[in-house]
Amino acid sequence: MHLTLRQLNIFQAVANHSSYTRAAEELHLTQPAVSMQIRQLEDNVCLPLFEQMGKSLYLTYAGEELLGYCERISQQIRDVEDVFDSIKSLSSGKLSITVASTANYFAARLLAAFSQRYPEVQLNLNVTNRETLLKCLKSNDCDLVIMGKPPAELDVNATVFMENPLVVIAPPHHHFCAQRQIPLDKIAKEAMVVREQGSGTRFAIERFFHSHGLSLNISAEMSASEAIKQAVSAGLCFGIVSKHTIELELETKRLCVLDVEEMPIIRHWYLVHRKDKKLSPIAQTFMTFLLNEGGDYLC
């Protein structure tokens, strides 16, 4: 059995008017065209849907059953139209954002500001490491990604929206905290805890020191900025992290940022999506919001 929406719309019009002629007028069709569509529909279901008694047209039992389904289908189509209208007007819908773990320190603040402006939009924030983030891009499991170094191996659009300075942190009572313009080679000799191999931050740090003819004295590798901050605060060593991750520690004086020559290392935060991704109106609006106003919420 093959039913078309056109046939069901014509059937519903005839049933509502109890007349082929009035249904034809409503649908701007000829009366023979309406009659032909009803005959094809009856042939399709192998049941009569109308019966003519004198000048009156009545639904059969099968016709009454079909009319009930037609009304529910019509309502569902109207519901779909309402959903699409809501999405276009940004009064509802979903937005999925995946961010590098380091970016989580400011991403939640951005999404909170966006949510206040568009309260009916359902937001999903996924915080993960670079490896999982790249898998998310490959499998098209998210709308937008906030990350550091964009992947060269994927065909993506990447837009810079903010600087990401990497700074050297030390325990607050270390004597280096009172010094200015500490030579970079002096820092390179100190025990340092850094992110794990494969991390974009680790790559940027090693490339920076190598460009100055230096190598780091790495005492430990850790997979999260939070662990690095804890180690440095405990006095185990120095660390290099994004300045965006230590706002609270600086306010509470649990850490200090060292004044080092040639630093900070300036990286950037990117808003990334696949080039073949068809962004929803909500995703496009978030991009505009982030690029035009994001800085107001990150100071």
PDB file of C-alpha atoms in Angstrom:
ATOM      1  CA  MET A   1       0.000   0.000   0.000  1.00  0.00           C
ATOM      2  CA  HIS A   2       1.395   3.354  -1.069  1.00  0.00           C
ATOM      3  CA  LEU A   3      -0.332   6.516   0.156  1.00  0.00           C
ATOM      4  CA  THR A   4       0.752  10.019  -0.749  1.00  0.00           C
ATOM      5  CA  LEU A   5       0.241  13.216   1.235  1.00  0.00           C
ATOM      6  CA  ARG A   6      -1.492  14.709  -1.799  1.00  0.00           C
ATOM      7  CA  GLN A   7      -4.054  11.894  -1.827  1.00  0.00           C
ATOM      8  CA  LEU A   8      -4.622  12.206   1.919  1.00  0.00           C
ATOM      9  CA  ASN A   9      -5.076  15.998   1.687  1.00  0.00           C
ATOM     10  CA  ILE A  10      -7.646  15.572  -1.082  1.00  0.00           C
ATOM     11  CA  PHE A  11      -9.416  12.820   0.841  1.00  0.00           C
ATOM     12  CA  GLN A  12      -9.563  14.982   3.966  1.00  0.00           C
ATOM     13  CA  ALA A  13     -11.006  17.919   2.023  1.00  0.00           C
ATOM     14  CA  VAL A  14     -13.716  15.740   0.467  1.00  0.00           C
ATOM     15  CA  ALA A  15     -14.510  14.190   3.867  1.00  0.00           C
ATOM     16  CA  ASN A  16     -14.740  17.592   5.583  1.00  0.00           C
ATOM     17  CA  HIS A  17     -17.023  19.065   2.909  1.00  0.00           C
ATOM     18  CA  SER A  18     -18.897  15.836   2.079  1.00  0.00           C
ATOM     19  CA  SER A  19     -18.589  17.035  -1.476  1.00  0.00           C
ATOM     20  CA  TYR A  20     -16.201  16.520  -4.385  1.00  0.00           C
ATOM     21  CA  THR A  21     -17.143  19.878  -5.853  1.00  0.00           C
ATOM     22  CA  ARG A  22     -16.511  21.969  -2.736  1.00  0.00           C
ATOM     23  CA  ALA A  23     -13.258  20.079  -2.070  1.00  0.00           C
ATOM     24  CA  ALA A  24     -12.144  20.869  -5.628  1.00  0.00           C
ATOM     25  CA  GLU A  25     -12.936  24.554  -5.104  1.00  0.00           C
ATOM     26  CA  GLU A  26     -10.942  24.647  -1.852  1.00  0.00           C
ATOM     27  CA  LEU A  27      -7.938  22.902  -3.410  1.00  0.00           C
ATOM     28  CA  HIS A  28      -8.144  24.820  -6.714  1.00  0.00           C
ATOM     29  CA  LEU A  29      -8.535  21.599  -8.658  1.00  0.00           C
ATOM     30  CA  THR A  30     -11.122  20.346 -11.111  1.00  0.00           C
ATOM     31  CA  GLN A  31     -13.845  18.050  -9.815  1.00  0.00           C
ATOM     32  CA  PRO A  32     -12.735  15.184 -12.115  1.00  0.00           C
ATOM     33  CA  ALA A  33      -9.159  15.498 -10.791  1.00  0.00           C
ATOM     34  CA  VAL A  34     -10.434  15.144  -7.217  1.00  0.00           C
ATOM     35  CA  SER A  35     -12.618  12.153  -8.142  1.00  0.00           C
ATOM     36  CA  MET A  36      -9.663  10.464  -9.878  1.00  0.00           C
ATOM     37  CA  GLN A  37      -7.422  10.890  -6.814  1.00  0.00           C
ATOM     38  CA  ILE A  38     -10.083   9.388  -4.538  1.00  0.00           C
ATOM     39  CA  ARG A  39     -10.532   6.410  -6.890  1.00  0.00           C
ATOM     40  CA  GLN A  40      -6.777   5.830  -6.910  1.00  0.00           C
ATOM     41  CA  LEU A  41      -6.724   6.024  -3.114  1.00  0.00           C
ATOM     42  CA  GLU A  42      -9.581   3.506  -2.828  1.00  0.00           C
ATOM     43  CA  ASP A  43      -7.824   1.198  -5.286  1.00  0.00           C
ATOM     44  CA  ASN A  44      -4.696   1.521  -3.206  1.00  0.00           C
ATOM     45  CA  VAL A  45      -6.348   0.506   0.078  1.00  0.00           C
ATOM     46  CA  CYS A  46      -8.685  -1.970  -1.644  1.00  0.00           C
ATOM     47  CA  LEU A  47     -11.651  -0.523   0.263  1.00  0.00           C
ATOM     48  CA  PRO A  48     -14.406   1.990  -0.503  1.00  0.00           C
ATOM     49  CA  LEU A  49     -13.941   5.244   1.458  1.00  0.00           C
ATOM     50  CA  PHE A  50     -17.165   7.040   0.469  1.00  0.00           C
ATOM     51  CA  GLU A  51     -20.675   5.979  -0.372  1.00  0.00           C
ATOM     52  CA  GLN A  52     -23.194   8.056  -2.314  1.00  0.00           C
ATOM     53  CA  MET A  53     -26.794   8.049  -1.062  1.00  0.00           C
ATOM     54  CA  GLY A  54     -28.961  10.232  -3.230  1.00  0.00           C
ATOM     55  CA  LYS A  55     -27.264  13.594  -3.378  1.00  0.00           C
ATOM     56  CA  SER A  56     -25.400  13.069  -0.111  1.00  0.00           C
ATOM     57  CA  LEU A  57     -21.866  11.741   0.292  1.00  0.00           C
ATOM     58  CA  TYR A  58     -20.977   9.724   3.386  1.00  0.00           C
ATOM     59  CA  LEU A  59     -17.813   8.172   4.778  1.00  0.00           C
ATOM     60  CA  THR A  60     -17.652   4.406   5.038  1.00  0.00           C
ATOM     61  CA  TYR A  61     -16.237   2.802   8.163  1.00  0.00           C
ATOM     62  CA  ALA A  62     -12.853   2.574   6.412  1.00  0.00           C
ATOM     63  CA  GLY A  63     -13.161   6.239   5.454  1.00  0.00           C
ATOM     64  CA  GLU A  64     -13.878   7.254   9.051  1.00  0.00           C
ATOM     65  CA  GLU A  65     -10.796   5.352  10.203  1.00  0.00           C
ATOM     66  CA  LEU A  66      -8.635   6.965   7.527  1.00  0.00           C
ATOM     67  CA  LEU A  67      -9.955  10.429   8.383  1.00  0.00           C
ATOM     68  CA  GLY A  68      -8.778  10.012  11.978  1.00  0.00           C
ATOM     69  CA  TYR A  69      -5.270   9.212  10.794  1.00  0.00           C
ATOM     70  CA  CYS A  70      -5.342  12.111   8.325  1.00  0.00           C
ATOM     71  CA  GLU A  71      -6.208  14.535  11.115  1.00  0.00           C
ATOM     72  CA  ARG A  72      -3.327  13.258  13.243  1.00  0.00           C
ATOM     73  CA  ILE A  73      -0.918  13.453  10.291  1.00  0.00           C
ATOM     74  CA  SER A  74      -2.041  17.010   9.558  1.00  0.00           C
ATOM     75  CA  GLN A  75      -1.452  17.972  13.171  1.00  0.00           C
ATOM     76  CA  GLN A  76       2.028  16.448  13.125  1.00  0.00           C
ATOM     77  CA  ILE A  77       2.884  18.372   9.969  1.00  0.00           C
ATOM     78  CA  ARG A  78       1.703  21.580  11.643  1.00  0.00           C
ATOM     79  CA  ASP A  79       3.845  20.688  14.674  1.00  0.00           C
ATOM     80  CA  VAL A  80       6.893  20.216  12.444  1.00  0.00           C
ATOM     81  CA  GLU A  81       6.249  23.588  10.801  1.00  0.00           C
ATOM     82  CA  ASP A  82       6.003  25.202  14.239  1.00  0.00           C
ATOM     83  CA  VAL A  83       9.303  23.611  15.291  1.00  0.00           C
ATOM     84  CA  PHE A  84      11.038  24.850  12.151  1.00  0.00           C
ATOM     85  CA  ASP A  85       9.617  28.338  12.658  1.00  0.00           C
ATOM     86  CA  SER A  86      10.881  28.296  16.249  1.00  0.00           C
ATOM     87  CA  ILE A  87      14.345  27.220  15.154  1.00  0.00           C
ATOM     88  CA  LYS A  88      14.473  29.963  12.532  1.00  0.00           C
ATOM     89  CA  SER A  89      13.402  32.539  15.095  1.00  0.00           C
ATOM     90  CA  LEU A  90      15.858  31.151  17.728  1.00  0.00           C
ATOM     91  CA  SER A  91      13.025  30.630  20.198  1.00  0.00           C
ATOM     92  CA  SER A  92      13.967  26.957  20.534  1.00  0.00           C
ATOM     93  CA  GLY A  93      16.373  24.323  19.267  1.00  0.00           C
ATOM     94  CA  LYS A  94      19.653  22.740  20.308  1.00  0.00           C
ATOM     95  CA  LEU A  95      23.285  23.828  20.195  1.00  0.00           C
ATOM     96  CA  SER A  96      26.091  21.347  20.818  1.00  0.00           C
ATOM     97  CA  ILE A  97      29.510  22.797  21.678  1.00  0.00           C
ATOM     98  CA  THR A  98      32.629  20.705  22.291  1.00  0.00           C
ATOM     99  CA  VAL A  99      35.586  22.443  23.938  1.00  0.00           C
ATOM    100  CA  ALA A 100      39.158  21.560  24.796  1.00  0.00           C
ATOM    101  CA  SER A 101      39.524  20.980  28.527  1.00  0.00           C
ATOM    102  CA  THR A 102      41.627  24.130  28.966  1.00  0.00           C
ATOM    103  CA  ALA A 103      38.901  26.237  27.324  1.00  0.00           C
ATOM    104  CA  ASN A 104      36.332  25.091  29.877  1.00  0.00           C
ATOM    105  CA  TYR A 105      37.486  27.852  32.231  1.00  0.00           C
ATOM    106  CA  PHE A 106      35.802  30.467  30.050  1.00  0.00           C
ATOM    107  CA  ALA A 107      33.476  28.458  27.773  1.00  0.00           C
ATOM    108  CA  ALA A 108      30.857  27.994  30.496  1.00  0.00           C
ATOM    109  CA  ARG A 109      30.793  31.753  31.051  1.00  0.00           C
ATOM    110  CA  LEU A 110      30.217  32.360  27.338  1.00  0.00           C
ATOM    111  CA  LEU A 111      27.417  29.821  27.126  1.00  0.00           C
ATOM    112  CA  ALA A 112      25.753  31.257  30.220  1.00  0.00           C
ATOM    113  CA  ALA A 113      25.706  34.704  28.597  1.00  0.00           C
ATOM    114  CA  PHE A 114      24.348  33.246  25.352  1.00  0.00           C
ATOM    115  CA  SER A 115      21.699  31.278  27.243  1.00  0.00           C
ATOM    116  CA  GLN A 116      20.470  34.398  28.991  1.00  0.00           C
ATOM    117  CA  ARG A 117      19.891  36.013  25.630  1.00  0.00           C
ATOM    118  CA  TYR A 118      18.268  32.921  24.078  1.00  0.00           C
ATOM    119  CA  PRO A 119      16.713  31.092  27.064  1.00  0.00           C
ATOM    120  CA  GLU A 120      14.693  28.603  24.986  1.00  0.00           C
ATOM    121  CA  VAL A 121      17.765  27.197  23.242  1.00  0.00           C
ATOM    122  CA  GLN A 122      18.940  23.879  24.709  1.00  0.00           C
ATOM    123  CA  LEU A 123      22.726  23.956  25.155  1.00  0.00           C
ATOM    124  CA  ASN A 124      25.015  20.952  25.365  1.00  0.00           C
ATOM    125  CA  LEU A 125      28.638  21.526  26.481  1.00  0.00           C
ATOM    126  CA  ASN A 126      31.107  18.664  26.125  1.00  0.00           C
ATOM    127  CA  VAL A 127      34.539  19.201  27.708  1.00  0.00           C
ATOM    128  CA  THR A 128      37.180  16.768  26.495  1.00  0.00           C
ATOM    129  CA  ASN A 129      40.804  16.231  25.483  1.00  0.00           C
ATOM    130  CA  ARG A 130      42.181  16.947  22.032  1.00  0.00           C
ATOM    131  CA  GLU A 131      42.041  13.338  20.842  1.00  0.00           C
ATOM    132  CA  THR A 132      38.336  12.969  21.629  1.00  0.00           C
ATOM    133  CA  LEU A 133      37.649  16.444  20.300  1.00  0.00           C
ATOM    134  CA  LEU A 134      39.112  15.490  16.907  1.00  0.00           C
ATOM    135  CA  LYS A 135      36.989  12.333  16.859  1.00  0.00           C
ATOM    136  CA  CYS A 136      33.947  14.512  17.521  1.00  0.00           C
ATOM    137  CA  LEU A 137      34.805  16.675  14.509  1.00  0.00           C
ATOM    138  CA  LYS A 138      35.391  13.643  12.283  1.00  0.00           C
ATOM    139  CA  SER A 139      32.111  11.989  13.238  1.00  0.00           C
ATOM    140  CA  ASN A 140      30.106  15.239  13.057  1.00  0.00           C
ATOM    141  CA  ASP A 141      28.890  14.783  16.644  1.00  0.00           C
ATOM    142  CA  CYS A 142      28.846  18.485  17.488  1.00  0.00           C
ATOM    143  CA  ASP A 143      27.950  21.814  15.920  1.00  0.00           C
ATOM    144  CA  LEU A 144      30.989  23.859  16.904  1.00  0.00           C
ATOM    145  CA  VAL A 145      34.343  23.279  18.603  1.00  0.00           C
ATOM    146  CA  ILE A 146      36.437  25.647  20.703  1.00  0.00           C
ATOM    147  CA  MET A 147      40.073  24.605  20.640  1.00  0.00           C
ATOM    148  CA  GLY A 148      43.667  25.718  20.330  1.00  0.00           C
ATOM    149  CA  LYS A 149      45.643  24.563  17.291  1.00  0.00           C
ATOM    150  CA  PRO A 150      43.139  23.531  14.547  1.00  0.00           C
ATOM    151  CA  PRO A 151      43.716  20.093  13.015  1.00  0.00           C
ATOM    152  CA  ALA A 152      45.657  20.214   9.752  1.00  0.00           C
ATOM    153  CA  GLU A 153      44.433  16.744   8.804  1.00  0.00           C
ATOM    154  CA  LEU A 154      40.747  17.728   8.722  1.00  0.00           C
ATOM    155  CA  ASP A 155      38.962  20.034   6.284  1.00  0.00           C
ATOM    156  CA  VAL A 156      37.640  22.646   8.696  1.00  0.00           C
ATOM    157  CA  ASN A 157      36.846  26.326   8.996  1.00  0.00           C
ATOM    158  CA  ALA A 158      38.791  27.814  11.917  1.00  0.00           C
ATOM    159  CA  THR A 159      38.266  31.394  13.117  1.00  0.00           C
ATOM    160  CA  VAL A 160      40.429  33.083  15.747  1.00  0.00           C
ATOM    161  CA  PHE A 161      38.359  34.782  18.433  1.00  0.00           C
ATOM    162  CA  MET A 162      40.808  35.354  21.308  1.00  0.00           C
ATOM    163  CA  GLU A 163      44.460  35.193  22.313  1.00  0.00           C
ATOM    164  CA  ASN A 164      45.548  32.344  24.574  1.00  0.00           C
ATOM    165  CA  PRO A 165      48.690  33.403  26.471  1.00  0.00           C
ATOM    166  CA  LEU A 166      50.785  30.651  28.047  1.00  0.00           C
ATOM    167  CA  VAL A 167      52.577  31.766  31.211  1.00  0.00           C
ATOM    168  CA  VAL A 168      55.053  30.326  33.689  1.00  0.00           C
ATOM    169  CA  ILE A 169      53.529  29.777  37.127  1.00  0.00           C
ATOM    170  CA  ALA A 170      55.312  29.292  40.443  1.00  0.00           C
ATOM    171  CA  PRO A 171      54.422  28.875  44.142  1.00  0.00           C
ATOM    172  CA  PRO A 172      53.501  32.311  45.549  1.00  0.00           C
ATOM    173  CA  HIS A 173      56.470  32.496  47.950  1.00  0.00           C
ATOM    174  CA  HIS A 174      59.167  31.532  45.457  1.00  0.00           C
ATOM    175  CA  HIS A 175      61.896  34.182  45.202  1.00  0.00           C
ATOM    176  CA  PHE A 176      61.401  34.381  41.414  1.00  0.00           C
ATOM    177  CA  CYS A 177      57.968  35.931  42.015  1.00  0.00           C
ATOM    178  CA  ALA A 178      59.625  39.206  43.040  1.00  0.00           C
ATOM    179  CA  GLN A 179      61.998  39.328  40.051  1.00  0.00           C
ATOM    180  CA  ARG A 180      61.451  41.056  36.728  1.00  0.00           C
ATOM    181  CA  GLN A 181      62.505  39.976  33.234  1.00  0.00           C
ATOM    182  CA  ILE A 182      63.838  36.604  34.333  1.00  0.00           C
ATOM    183  CA  PRO A 183      66.073  35.204  31.552  1.00  0.00           C
ATOM    184  CA  LEU A 184      64.436  32.426  29.566  1.00  0.00           C
ATOM    185  CA  ASP A 185      67.466  30.135  29.882  1.00  0.00           C
ATOM    186  CA  LYS A 186      67.193  30.419  33.655  1.00  0.00           C
ATOM    187  CA  ILE A 187      63.573  29.206  33.528  1.00  0.00           C
ATOM    188  CA  ALA A 188      64.555  26.344  31.197  1.00  0.00           C
ATOM    189  CA  LYS A 189      66.863  24.946  33.899  1.00  0.00           C
ATOM    190  CA  GLU A 190      64.111  24.785  36.537  1.00  0.00           C
ATOM    191  CA  ALA A 191      62.117  21.598  37.105  1.00  0.00           C
ATOM    192  CA  MET A 192      58.926  21.947  35.073  1.00  0.00           C
ATOM    193  CA  VAL A 193      55.601  20.108  34.963  1.00  0.00           C
ATOM    194  CA  VAL A 194      53.825  20.256  31.597  1.00  0.00           C
ATOM    195  CA  ARG A 195      50.952  18.725  29.673  1.00  0.00           C
ATOM    196  CA  GLU A 196      51.252  15.269  28.146  1.00  0.00           C
ATOM    197  CA  GLN A 197      52.684  14.498  24.718  1.00  0.00           C
ATOM    198  CA  GLY A 198      50.122  15.157  21.995  1.00  0.00           C
ATOM    199  CA  SER A 199      48.645  18.136  23.799  1.00  0.00           C
ATOM    200  CA  GLY A 200      48.489  21.334  21.747  1.00  0.00           C
ATOM    201  CA  THR A 201      49.849  23.265  24.736  1.00  0.00           C
ATOM    202  CA  ARG A 202      52.813  20.891  25.058  1.00  0.00           C
ATOM    203  CA  PHE A 203      53.591  21.234  21.355  1.00  0.00           C
ATOM    204  CA  ALA A 204      53.504  25.052  21.545  1.00  0.00           C
ATOM    205  CA  ILE A 205      55.775  25.130  24.618  1.00  0.00           C
ATOM    206  CA  GLU A 206      58.401  22.812  23.152  1.00  0.00           C
ATOM    207  CA  ARG A 207      58.405  24.646  19.826  1.00  0.00           C
ATOM    208  CA  PHE A 208      58.854  27.983  21.627  1.00  0.00           C
ATOM    209  CA  PHE A 209      61.829  26.873  23.709  1.00  0.00           C
ATOM    210  CA  HIS A 210      63.385  25.065  20.757  1.00  0.00           C
ATOM    211  CA  SER A 211      63.172  28.286  18.709  1.00  0.00           C
ATOM    212  CA  HIS A 212      65.323  29.912  21.390  1.00  0.00           C
ATOM    213  CA  GLY A 213      67.849  27.077  21.366  1.00  0.00           C
ATOM    214  CA  LEU A 214      66.624  25.713  24.697  1.00  0.00           C
ATOM    215  CA  SER A 215      65.024  22.535  26.012  1.00  0.00           C
ATOM    216  CA  LEU A 216      62.862  22.192  29.098  1.00  0.00           C
ATOM    217  CA  ASN A 217      63.835  20.379  32.274  1.00  0.00           C
ATOM    218  CA  ILE A 218      60.636  18.348  32.421  1.00  0.00           C
ATOM    219  CA  SER A 219      60.101  16.692  35.779  1.00  0.00           C
ATOM    220  CA  ALA A 220      56.528  15.496  35.242  1.00  0.00           C
ATOM    221  CA  GLU A 221      53.770  15.238  32.646  1.00  0.00           C
ATOM    222  CA  MET A 222      50.110  15.680  33.556  1.00  0.00           C
ATOM    223  CA  SER A 223      46.965  15.328  31.499  1.00  0.00           C
ATOM    224  CA  ALA A 224      45.078  18.316  32.924  1.00  0.00           C
ATOM    225  CA  SER A 225      45.823  21.931  33.766  1.00  0.00           C
ATOM    226  CA  GLU A 226      44.173  21.432  37.150  1.00  0.00           C
ATOM    227  CA  ALA A 227      46.764  18.812  38.109  1.00  0.00           C
ATOM    228  CA  ILE A 228      49.612  21.086  36.995  1.00  0.00           C
ATOM    229  CA  LYS A 229      48.256  23.940  39.118  1.00  0.00           C
ATOM    230  CA  GLN A 230      47.995  21.683  42.158  1.00  0.00           C
ATOM    231  CA  ALA A 231      51.581  20.451  41.737  1.00  0.00           C
ATOM    232  CA  VAL A 232      52.967  23.968  41.372  1.00  0.00           C
ATOM    233  CA  SER A 233      50.913  25.319  44.270  1.00  0.00           C
ATOM    234  CA  ALA A 234      52.330  22.532  46.452  1.00  0.00           C
ATOM    235  CA  GLY A 235      55.842  23.724  45.604  1.00  0.00           C
ATOM    236  CA  LEU A 236      56.948  20.703  43.567  1.00  0.00           C
ATOM    237  CA  CYS A 237      58.074  22.647  40.487  1.00  0.00           C
ATOM    238  CA  PHE A 238      57.197  25.346  37.983  1.00  0.00           C
ATOM    239  CA  GLY A 239      54.521  24.943  35.317  1.00  0.00           C
ATOM    240  CA  ILE A 240      53.374  26.491  32.054  1.00  0.00           C
ATOM    241  CA  VAL A 241      49.639  26.868  31.553  1.00  0.00           C
ATOM    242  CA  SER A 242      47.094  29.058  29.800  1.00  0.00           C
ATOM    243  CA  LYS A 243      46.547  32.278  31.711  1.00  0.00           C
ATOM    244  CA  HIS A 244      42.809  31.697  31.335  1.00  0.00           C
ATOM    245  CA  THR A 245      43.026  28.709  33.688  1.00  0.00           C
ATOM    246  CA  ILE A 246      44.474  30.492  36.737  1.00  0.00           C
ATOM    247  CA  GLU A 247      42.142  33.403  37.383  1.00  0.00           C
ATOM    248  CA  LEU A 248      40.933  32.038  40.725  1.00  0.00           C
ATOM    249  CA  GLU A 249      44.427  30.998  41.879  1.00  0.00           C
ATOM    250  CA  LEU A 250      45.795  34.476  41.205  1.00  0.00           C
ATOM    251  CA  GLU A 251      42.938  36.095  43.124  1.00  0.00           C
ATOM    252  CA  THR A 252      43.506  33.804  46.123  1.00  0.00           C
ATOM    253  CA  LYS A 253      47.325  34.129  45.822  1.00  0.00           C
ATOM    254  CA  ARG A 254      47.869  30.383  45.528  1.00  0.00           C
ATOM    255  CA  LEU A 255      50.026  30.923  42.450  1.00  0.00           C
ATOM    256  CA  CYS A 256      52.039  33.690  40.859  1.00  0.00           C
ATOM    257  CA  VAL A 257      52.854  34.388  37.214  1.00  0.00           C
ATOM    258  CA  LEU A 258      56.554  34.900  36.621  1.00  0.00           C
ATOM    259  CA  ASP A 259      57.801  37.836  34.588  1.00  0.00           C
ATOM    260  CA  VAL A 260      59.930  36.001  32.013  1.00  0.00           C
ATOM    261  CA  GLU A 261      61.748  37.415  28.997  1.00  0.00           C
ATOM    262  CA  GLU A 262      60.104  36.672  25.642  1.00  0.00           C
ATOM    263  CA  MET A 263      56.949  35.481  27.383  1.00  0.00           C
ATOM    264  CA  PRO A 264      54.035  34.882  27.439  1.00  0.00           C
ATOM    265  CA  ILE A 265      53.833  32.427  24.565  1.00  0.00           C
ATOM    266  CA  ILE A 266      50.930  33.728  22.512  1.00  0.00           C
ATOM    267  CA  ARG A 267      48.618  31.090  21.126  1.00  0.00           C
ATOM    268  CA  HIS A 268      45.024  31.583  20.019  1.00  0.00           C
ATOM    269  CA  TRP A 269      41.601  30.135  20.637  1.00  0.00           C
ATOM    270  CA  TYR A 270      39.707  29.067  17.524  1.00  0.00           C
ATOM    271  CA  LEU A 271      36.061  28.450  16.780  1.00  0.00           C
ATOM    272  CA  VAL A 272      36.071  25.417  14.491  1.00  0.00           C
ATOM    273  CA  HIS A 273      33.561  23.482  12.421  1.00  0.00           C
ATOM    274  CA  ARG A 274      33.774  21.145   9.457  1.00  0.00           C
ATOM    275  CA  LYS A 275      33.627  22.899   6.101  1.00  0.00           C
ATOM    276  CA  ASP A 276      30.837  20.619   4.953  1.00  0.00           C
ATOM    277  CA  LYS A 277      28.818  21.244   8.127  1.00  0.00           C
ATOM    278  CA  LYS A 278      25.441  22.885   7.510  1.00  0.00           C
ATOM    279  CA  LEU A 279      25.225  25.162  10.523  1.00  0.00           C
ATOM    280  CA  SER A 280      21.812  25.760  12.029  1.00  0.00           C
ATOM    281  CA  PRO A 281      20.597  29.347  12.551  1.00  0.00           C
ATOM    282  CA  ILE A 282      21.360  28.880  16.262  1.00  0.00           C
ATOM    283  CA  ALA A 283      24.962  27.816  15.583  1.00  0.00           C
ATOM    284  CA  GLN A 284      25.440  30.742  13.189  1.00  0.00           C
ATOM    285  CA  THR A 285      24.044  33.119  15.797  1.00  0.00           C
ATOM    286  CA  PHE A 286      26.424  31.745  18.432  1.00  0.00           C
ATOM    287  CA  MET A 287      29.359  32.270  16.077  1.00  0.00           C
ATOM    288  CA  THR A 288      28.343  35.891  15.548  1.00  0.00           C
ATOM    289  CA  PHE A 289      27.847  36.353  19.294  1.00  0.00           C
ATOM    290  CA  LEU A 290      31.264  34.903  20.127  1.00  0.00           C
ATOM    291  CA  LEU A 291      33.173  36.840  17.478  1.00  0.00           C
ATOM    292  CA  ASN A 292      31.456  40.172  18.122  1.00  0.00           C
ATOM    293  CA  GLU A 293      30.744  40.105  21.848  1.00  0.00           C
ATOM    294  CA  GLY A 294      32.643  37.177  23.362  1.00  0.00           C
ATOM    295  CA  GLY A 295      35.470  39.366  24.588  1.00  0.00           C
ATOM    296  CA  ASP A 296      33.039  41.312  26.797  1.00  0.00           C
ATOM    297  CA  TYR A 297      32.482  38.187  28.888  1.00  0.00           C
ATOM    298  CA  LEU A 298      36.100  37.054  29.049  1.00  0.00           C
ATOM    299  CA  CYS A 299      37.763  40.080  30.635  1.00  0.00           C
TER     300      CYS A 299
END
